[in-house]
XYZ file of C-alpha atoms in Angstrom:
568
model
C 20.548 95.044 160.190
C 21.917 92.323 158.010
C 25.658 91.698 158.057
C 27.206 93.365 155.114
C 29.359 91.208 152.648
C 33.031 91.936 152.192
C 33.644 94.879 149.832
C 36.585 95.516 147.727
C 36.518 99.251 147.137
C 37.551 101.715 149.893
C 34.768 102.397 152.359
C 32.944 105.768 152.396
C 33.790 108.068 155.235
C 31.292 108.131 158.009
C 32.215 111.761 158.494
C 32.421 113.091 154.832
C 31.405 116.387 156.108
C 34.882 116.991 157.173
C 36.504 116.493 153.790
C 37.836 112.989 153.746
C 36.814 109.533 152.470
C 39.621 107.503 153.610
C 38.358 105.994 156.932
C 34.978 104.473 157.923
C 34.930 105.159 161.697
C 36.855 107.018 164.366
C 37.416 103.544 165.830
C 39.876 102.857 162.964
C 41.727 106.048 163.687
C 42.060 104.822 167.315
C 43.532 101.654 166.096
C 46.057 103.424 164.041
C 46.937 105.541 166.956
C 47.471 102.426 168.952
C 49.878 101.121 166.276
C 51.960 104.210 166.534
C 51.784 104.957 170.245
C 51.697 101.626 172.210
C 54.549 99.182 172.848
C 54.409 95.742 171.012
C 52.404 93.261 173.115
C 52.838 89.481 173.317
C 50.371 87.266 171.580
C 47.662 86.432 174.125
C 47.309 82.798 174.755
C 43.576 82.676 175.173
C 41.900 85.994 173.904
C 38.788 87.007 175.701
C 35.518 86.718 173.826
C 34.331 90.206 172.871
C 30.882 89.612 174.422
C 32.673 89.215 177.842
C 34.920 92.112 177.396
C 34.317 95.356 179.214
C 35.211 97.121 176.002
C 32.389 95.495 174.020
C 30.259 98.018 172.195
C 27.030 99.174 174.030
C 23.521 99.084 172.558
C 20.732 101.269 173.682
C 19.723 98.945 176.477
C 23.165 99.136 178.138
C 24.149 100.946 181.320
C 25.107 104.607 180.998
C 26.199 105.792 184.282
C 27.122 109.494 185.013
C 30.548 109.989 186.781
C 30.374 113.484 188.244
C 33.732 115.422 188.090
C 35.117 116.552 191.401
C 35.028 120.285 190.571
C 32.933 122.719 188.781
C 35.935 123.644 186.582
C 36.299 120.038 185.449
C 32.679 119.758 184.822
C 32.563 122.944 182.782
C 35.454 121.651 180.623
C 33.539 118.489 180.186
C 30.323 120.172 179.375
C 32.134 122.229 176.567
C 33.440 119.051 175.037
C 29.872 117.349 175.261
C 27.962 120.245 173.708
C 30.383 120.330 170.901
C 29.930 116.483 170.417
C 26.202 116.929 170.294
C 26.307 119.834 167.733
C 28.555 117.720 165.438
C 26.471 114.594 165.816
C 23.255 116.444 165.174
C 24.643 118.118 162.019
C 24.546 121.419 163.676
C 28.178 122.208 163.467
C 28.563 124.277 161.372
C 24.841 125.254 161.808
C 23.127 125.023 158.548
C 21.490 128.235 157.315
C 18.161 128.349 158.864
C 14.972 129.891 157.408
C 13.834 133.239 158.810
C 11.042 132.489 161.143
C 7.908 134.015 159.688
C 4.939 132.395 161.407
C 1.563 132.135 159.919
C -0.896 132.109 162.972
C -4.576 131.599 162.162
C -7.975 130.471 163.193
C -7.961 131.716 166.781
C -10.576 129.981 168.987
C -11.404 131.285 172.459
C -12.273 128.606 175.145
C -12.614 128.489 178.849
C -9.589 130.566 180.114
C -7.430 130.069 177.174
C -7.257 130.408 173.378
C -5.849 128.150 170.720
C -4.459 129.042 167.416
C -2.865 127.206 164.417
C 0.767 127.826 163.554
C 3.358 126.988 160.920
C 6.583 128.400 159.834
C 9.727 127.343 157.991
C 12.655 125.853 159.871
C 15.205 124.847 157.428
C 14.400 126.302 154.028
C 11.372 124.268 152.843
C 10.932 122.318 155.991
C 7.996 123.366 158.182
C 7.235 123.337 161.805
C 3.529 122.881 162.665
C 1.704 123.129 165.983
C -0.929 124.612 168.264
C -0.478 127.797 170.278
C -2.189 128.108 173.631
C -2.479 131.498 175.088
C -4.141 132.826 178.311
C -7.120 134.930 177.693
C -6.919 136.907 180.975
C -5.689 140.578 180.973
C -2.016 141.425 180.747
C -1.017 144.428 182.707
C 0.817 147.255 180.693
C 4.488 146.529 180.427
C 4.159 143.001 181.535
C 5.107 139.841 179.721
C 4.105 136.210 180.071
C 6.279 133.089 180.567
C 6.246 130.508 177.883
C 6.770 126.687 177.557
C 7.630 124.663 174.498
C 5.855 121.237 174.477
C 7.365 118.431 172.220
C 5.006 115.510 172.389
C 6.813 112.147 171.980
C 5.585 108.838 170.433
C 1.920 109.197 171.266
C -0.201 107.863 168.271
C -0.695 110.565 165.768
C 1.189 112.983 168.172
C -0.561 116.232 168.699
C -3.766 114.832 167.227
C -3.722 111.932 169.997
C -7.268 110.948 171.027
C -7.487 107.747 172.959
C -10.067 105.007 172.795
C -13.135 104.533 175.092
C -11.356 101.596 176.800
C -8.167 103.473 177.320
C -9.984 106.455 178.541
C -11.868 104.429 181.166
C -8.657 102.703 182.184
C -6.939 106.004 182.758
C -9.711 107.169 184.929
C -10.165 103.985 186.936
C -6.318 103.838 187.890
C -6.268 107.433 189.053
C -3.885 108.389 186.179
C -6.409 111.086 185.129
C -9.157 113.125 186.791
C -11.258 113.976 183.814
C -12.479 112.259 180.783
C -11.037 115.113 178.524
C -7.443 114.589 179.872
C -7.804 110.854 179.675
C -8.692 111.346 175.965
C -5.765 113.770 175.482
C -3.142 114.052 178.101
C -1.136 116.096 175.589
C -3.822 118.844 175.292
C -4.383 118.660 179.070
C -0.968 120.037 179.990
C -1.151 122.703 177.315
C -4.471 123.933 178.538
C -3.624 123.879 182.199
C -0.347 125.952 181.712
C -2.338 128.434 179.533
C -4.792 128.876 182.405
C -1.776 129.468 184.773
C -0.998 132.448 182.502
C 1.650 130.735 180.334
C 2.116 130.947 176.566
C 2.400 127.269 175.227
C 3.651 126.076 171.843
C 2.747 122.482 171.306
C 4.664 121.482 168.200
C 4.679 118.307 165.944
C 7.404 115.710 166.012
C 8.405 115.002 162.421
C 6.174 112.414 160.919
C 3.310 113.100 163.138
C -0.113 115.167 162.851
C 0.541 117.996 160.378
C 4.346 117.393 159.935
C 4.214 115.006 157.223
C 6.776 116.120 154.703
C 8.821 113.213 155.586
C 6.341 110.286 156.480
C 5.934 108.699 159.849
C 7.207 105.445 158.330
C 10.560 107.015 157.323
C 10.948 109.146 160.488
C 10.080 106.519 163.022
C 9.967 103.121 161.157
C 13.061 102.946 159.086
C 14.709 99.578 159.376
C 11.483 97.706 159.757
C 10.965 95.067 157.056
C 8.519 97.097 154.987
C 10.455 100.405 155.283
C 13.677 100.938 153.439
C 15.203 103.499 151.107
C 13.882 103.420 147.478
C 16.146 103.927 144.658
C 16.735 107.535 143.804
C 18.388 109.395 140.876
C 22.178 109.380 140.667
C 23.788 111.956 142.828
C 20.841 112.029 145.072
C 20.451 110.415 148.427
C 18.058 109.861 151.333
C 18.208 109.855 155.171
C 19.827 106.747 156.685
C 22.087 106.228 153.660
C 25.810 106.294 153.912
C 25.973 109.769 152.222
C 23.329 111.156 154.826
C 25.072 109.622 157.860
C 28.478 110.828 156.504
C 27.065 114.332 156.154
C 25.694 113.932 159.731
C 22.147 114.516 158.342
C 19.624 112.810 160.678
C 16.020 113.207 161.949
C 17.266 113.938 165.558
C 19.256 116.904 164.390
C 16.338 118.185 162.290
C 13.930 117.881 165.221
C 16.535 119.757 167.306
C 16.667 122.530 164.768
C 12.839 122.584 164.765
C 13.000 122.963 168.630
C 15.365 125.896 168.352
C 13.326 127.588 165.715
C 10.263 127.103 167.864
C 12.089 128.869 170.623
C 12.789 131.722 168.127
C 8.970 131.821 167.358
C 8.304 132.476 171.141
C 11.000 135.029 171.442
C 9.419 136.975 168.568
C 6.115 137.369 170.354
C 5.761 140.761 172.151
C 3.822 139.084 175.091
C 6.598 136.562 175.905
C 9.328 137.281 178.449
C 12.499 136.022 176.837
C 14.009 135.346 180.269
C 11.216 133.002 181.345
C 10.990 130.213 178.741
C 11.084 126.602 179.494
C 10.506 123.205 177.786
C 8.862 119.916 178.722
C 7.946 116.774 177.040
C 7.746 113.086 177.646
C 9.400 109.952 176.245
C 10.659 111.022 172.775
C 9.565 114.488 173.805
C 11.649 114.070 176.787
C 14.616 113.405 174.658
C 13.890 116.587 172.604
C 13.583 118.524 175.914
C 16.933 117.713 177.339
C 18.804 117.798 174.025
C 17.411 121.309 173.267
C 18.059 122.504 176.851
C 21.643 121.191 176.734
C 22.670 123.250 173.690
C 20.385 126.225 174.100
C 21.103 128.404 177.137
C 18.160 130.623 176.618
C 15.875 128.047 178.171
C 15.375 129.134 181.698
C 14.955 125.476 182.899
C 13.690 122.186 181.459
C 11.363 119.199 182.645
C 12.115 116.058 180.604
C 9.731 113.288 181.536
C 10.255 109.456 181.505
C 13.410 109.608 179.397
C 16.326 110.613 181.666
C 18.032 107.413 183.003
C 21.093 105.278 182.955
C 19.168 102.498 181.104
C 17.480 102.558 177.629
C 18.681 105.693 175.860
C 16.167 106.350 173.127
C 13.840 103.948 171.367
C 13.753 105.351 167.866
C 15.829 106.675 164.926
C 14.358 110.030 165.688
C 16.261 110.119 168.998
C 19.620 109.009 167.863
C 22.564 110.112 165.742
C 26.052 108.996 164.905
C 28.357 109.734 167.834
C 25.641 111.290 170.035
C 26.145 109.077 172.960
C 29.716 107.979 172.545
C 31.182 108.034 176.060
C 28.101 109.671 177.476
C 24.434 109.006 178.236
C 21.166 110.687 178.919
C 21.676 111.608 182.571
C 25.008 113.429 181.687
C 23.330 115.086 178.660
C 20.462 116.258 180.945
C 23.060 117.649 183.346
C 24.110 120.106 180.748
C 20.953 122.096 181.745
C 22.837 122.927 185.118
C 22.760 125.238 186.887
C 19.480 126.180 185.508
C 16.522 124.427 187.156
C 15.845 120.802 186.046
C 13.164 118.389 186.885
C 13.219 114.687 186.178
C 10.996 111.707 187.197
C 10.780 107.952 187.387
C 7.923 105.586 186.270
C 7.690 101.786 185.945
C 9.861 101.758 182.811
C 13.521 102.282 182.115
C 13.569 105.241 184.464
C 12.479 103.205 187.602
C 15.884 103.165 189.042
C 16.556 106.838 188.856
C 16.169 107.298 192.669
C 19.389 105.317 193.209
C 21.223 105.528 189.782
C 21.022 108.898 187.968
C 19.385 111.463 190.366
C 22.004 111.396 193.059
C 24.600 112.041 190.566
C 22.534 115.122 189.226
C 22.218 116.258 192.842
C 25.915 116.009 193.362
C 26.522 117.932 190.167
C 24.082 120.810 191.111
C 25.913 120.877 194.400
C 29.159 121.905 192.609
C 27.250 125.163 191.697
C 25.796 125.466 195.157
C 22.323 124.889 194.124
C 21.525 121.219 195.009
C 17.878 121.895 195.212
C 17.477 123.283 191.684
C 17.266 119.758 190.427
C 14.156 118.029 191.485
C 12.828 114.454 191.177
C 9.331 112.937 191.146
C 9.110 109.171 191.871
C 5.874 107.517 190.739
C 6.883 103.902 189.736
C 3.397 102.761 190.280
C 2.455 103.978 186.841
C 4.013 102.866 183.675
C 5.453 104.968 180.879
C 3.308 108.201 181.005
C 2.767 111.888 181.268
C -0.479 111.616 183.289
C -2.031 113.938 185.718
C -0.134 112.464 188.630
C 3.116 113.337 186.717
C 1.918 116.503 185.323
C 1.100 118.102 188.753
C 4.697 118.343 190.029
C 5.736 119.789 186.622
C 3.048 122.536 187.116
C 4.760 123.302 190.491
C 8.129 123.339 188.782
C 6.932 125.856 186.285
C 5.180 127.893 189.027
C 8.287 128.243 190.971
C 10.579 128.746 187.900
C 8.469 131.559 186.628
C 7.582 133.117 189.972
C 3.851 132.829 189.319
C 2.924 132.644 192.953
C 0.152 130.021 192.476
C -0.868 127.947 195.522
C 0.328 124.358 195.127
C -0.413 121.500 194.398
C -1.910 122.969 191.073
C -4.866 120.671 190.004
C -6.351 120.601 186.503
C -9.875 121.462 185.577
C -11.992 119.900 182.878
C -11.681 121.259 179.302
C -12.988 120.763 175.887
C -10.916 118.339 174.084
C -10.364 118.960 170.444
C -10.080 116.335 167.506
C -7.707 116.392 164.483
C -10.100 118.145 162.301
C -10.307 121.006 164.719
C -6.504 121.315 165.035
C -5.027 120.795 161.720
C -3.122 123.842 160.474
C -3.663 123.101 156.810
C -6.859 124.036 154.861
C -7.778 125.596 151.389
C -6.255 128.943 152.416
C -3.227 127.374 154.016
C -2.213 124.449 151.654
C 0.103 121.753 152.677
C 3.821 122.242 151.582
C 5.606 119.719 149.310
C 6.662 116.442 150.823
C 7.697 112.943 149.841
C 10.874 111.312 148.619
C 11.713 114.067 146.038
C 11.331 116.693 148.736
C 13.665 114.659 151.079
C 16.393 114.305 148.508
C 16.095 118.045 147.743
C 16.234 119.078 151.302
C 19.354 117.064 152.001
C 21.125 118.227 148.943
C 20.407 121.834 149.705
C 21.624 121.317 153.294
C 24.828 119.565 152.143
C 25.771 122.248 149.731
C 25.160 124.916 152.470
C 27.307 123.203 155.079
C 30.056 122.097 152.646
C 30.615 125.688 151.563
C 30.986 126.715 155.373
C 33.374 123.833 156.005
C 35.422 124.581 152.876
C 35.702 128.317 153.883
C 36.868 127.834 157.347
C 39.992 125.870 158.692
C 38.783 126.460 162.143
C 35.545 124.623 161.403
C 37.553 121.767 159.891
C 39.768 121.587 162.854
C 37.060 121.805 165.399
C 34.999 119.033 163.620
C 37.916 116.678 163.264
C 38.927 117.181 166.854
C 35.506 116.360 167.935
C 35.295 113.363 165.779
C 38.729 112.076 166.972
C 38.205 112.529 170.591
C 36.479 109.076 171.063
C 39.267 107.521 168.961
C 41.900 108.835 171.362
C 40.053 107.103 174.289
C 39.773 103.939 172.248
C 43.531 104.008 171.565
C 44.446 104.041 175.221
C 42.786 100.659 175.552
C 44.420 99.027 172.671
C 47.741 97.257 172.044
C 49.211 95.313 169.258
C 50.876 91.916 168.837
C 54.283 91.161 167.652
C 54.423 91.534 163.883
C 54.475 88.317 161.811
C 55.833 88.346 158.380
C 55.320 85.770 155.552
C 56.963 86.647 152.405
C 56.605 90.379 151.968
C 53.252 90.728 154.012
C 53.435 91.848 157.513
C 50.394 90.999 159.700
C 49.722 92.643 163.177
C 46.760 91.751 165.445
C 45.146 94.717 167.450
C 43.795 93.808 170.884
C 42.231 95.317 173.876
C 43.819 95.348 177.236
C 41.991 92.397 178.322
C 43.053 90.354 175.208
C 40.017 90.900 173.072
C 40.558 90.568 169.356
C 39.592 93.814 167.646
C 41.285 93.817 164.253
C 43.882 92.523 161.786
C 46.219 94.692 159.778
C 48.175 93.605 156.741
C 50.654 95.550 154.853
C 53.452 95.131 152.371
C 54.885 98.566 153.239
C 55.992 100.522 156.375
C 53.140 102.184 158.032
C 54.808 105.590 157.666
C 55.084 105.308 153.925
C 53.658 108.524 152.305
C 50.532 108.035 150.240
C 49.676 104.749 151.946
C 45.962 103.967 151.404
C 43.722 102.315 153.991
C 41.136 99.742 152.948
C 38.557 98.555 155.628
C 37.120 95.129 155.738
C 34.955 93.082 158.025
C 36.454 89.716 157.334
C 39.139 89.044 160.033
C 40.155 85.819 158.311
C 40.658 87.181 154.850
C 43.412 85.722 152.827
C 43.588 88.774 150.505
C 47.016 90.122 149.997
C 47.249 93.980 150.322
C 48.553 96.014 147.237
C 51.900 97.591 147.458
C 50.331 101.057 148.216
C 47.781 100.077 150.764
C 47.073 98.680 154.170
C 44.236 96.153 154.772
C 42.463 96.744 158.053
C 39.870 94.276 159.080
C 37.809 95.258 162.162
C 35.799 92.757 164.151
C 32.119 93.296 163.277
C 31.197 92.899 166.832
C 32.450 96.553 167.185
C 29.548 97.674 164.947
C 31.720 98.182 161.902
C 29.187 96.901 159.410
C 30.292 98.501 156.100
C 27.477 99.764 153.956
C 27.496 98.260 150.485
C 24.857 100.682 149.143
C 22.843 103.859 149.865
C 20.178 101.694 151.725
C 22.182 99.801 154.223
C 23.740 101.967 156.992
C 21.002 102.487 159.607
C 19.043 99.953 161.720
C 16.059 101.231 163.758
C 17.204 100.715 167.269
C 13.877 99.771 168.513
C 11.188 99.630 165.742
C 8.496 98.140 167.874
C 8.453 101.318 170.070
C 7.816 103.591 167.088
């Protein structure tokens, strides 16, 4: 993201949802708390460069360790805070009004031990979930119901329609990653077919921007921030994802995909053949992120099996896996731990998860021990393969589901060959089932409806407003504990105060011509620490070091950078 130039008007609120546009980030709130709650500090002689400070902002490739509380009571208090933080960050607090799940299920096709059908339904009004439903074809005894599994897919090319090349297929077979050409062609279909043959109902649904879910394009969902993908101009009063307005309203792809997961769960719960107490979820890579996020906030999942995503290292390689505030003071291992005490399976491959055996899994084991069920969390270590959800990785997942659902199958459970389908056989759209509206105009309309709906709920409830602000300000309270201020320096009628970290790092500069407690005092955020501008009589100038990530947006196009566009 390009560094934004100094702006003269007040910055828009990052958290416009809660009814204010005065401050840009909770960091600035922490600074002001520091001004009011700390003792005056002496001017440091040699300030520590921010890059060397332990308080420097993390990027997605930082280290995100999980410190396990010493008691179950302490963890459950922390877990409550984390879930609330997640809901706020994902735009799910207050929850927008969801569409009634009225699935269209068509074009049933029976194959060897399973059937596959095409499914679509609304999630948010106008926004559709699309996918393939796999069901066992064996008889079901009267009064019995089947377990079910949700399968989000991750960043495989074209998602649910993934069909690999001849060269890649041969490579997967030659390395022992796969046993059959069909699975080497589509490891995504392979796991769905196998679980259906085990007696499980499986819903394999599209990540936004993939396969049939193209109302918002793949370039916008997964590629925003690349040189060729940016927000076009839209009509006055309209806005798009990644804009300052969308981020301020906490409208993001990660939240929409999580809502799609919850609505997909509702779809399964509606089915008369599904046991509501035996539903799990598993996905790899970006699908792994969707797995542990959905399980963390939705207690109706009996367990979860996120693959090649839970680690203390890289935290999510795409805009579709990230949201404002989601990982502030937390990380993927702790977020996955929110599944406890329900069974959880994690793994390691030769990627960012490779150190889980010594950094991540022991902490999960300790946490589950607080509940007296240390063996309810399992770990599969296969670092001789790269980033994958191959047969070697799928086999322990089948065992996990076998035990979770009480299927009584002999382990290890190995796959059989199957008939792999191509996109033309799997698409849910045809002449009788036409594609819904999509594109830029659809996106602006979706966000506008979402904003109006949520704003009305916020306006109507002081409890929602208070809870929302409390959640947003919690990181600021943490920041404030690490900050102090220098002695005030006055030249003429302008008072200047420097804000520093405990290790002497420069954080910000505050200039004012009035006492900080003056009623009606306005705050103007800046990114130029060396500004010579003089504040007006009714305002405070607060310049925050850009290294903290406070790049102020100058337009509706400039707020978001794709954290890892090459992975998308």
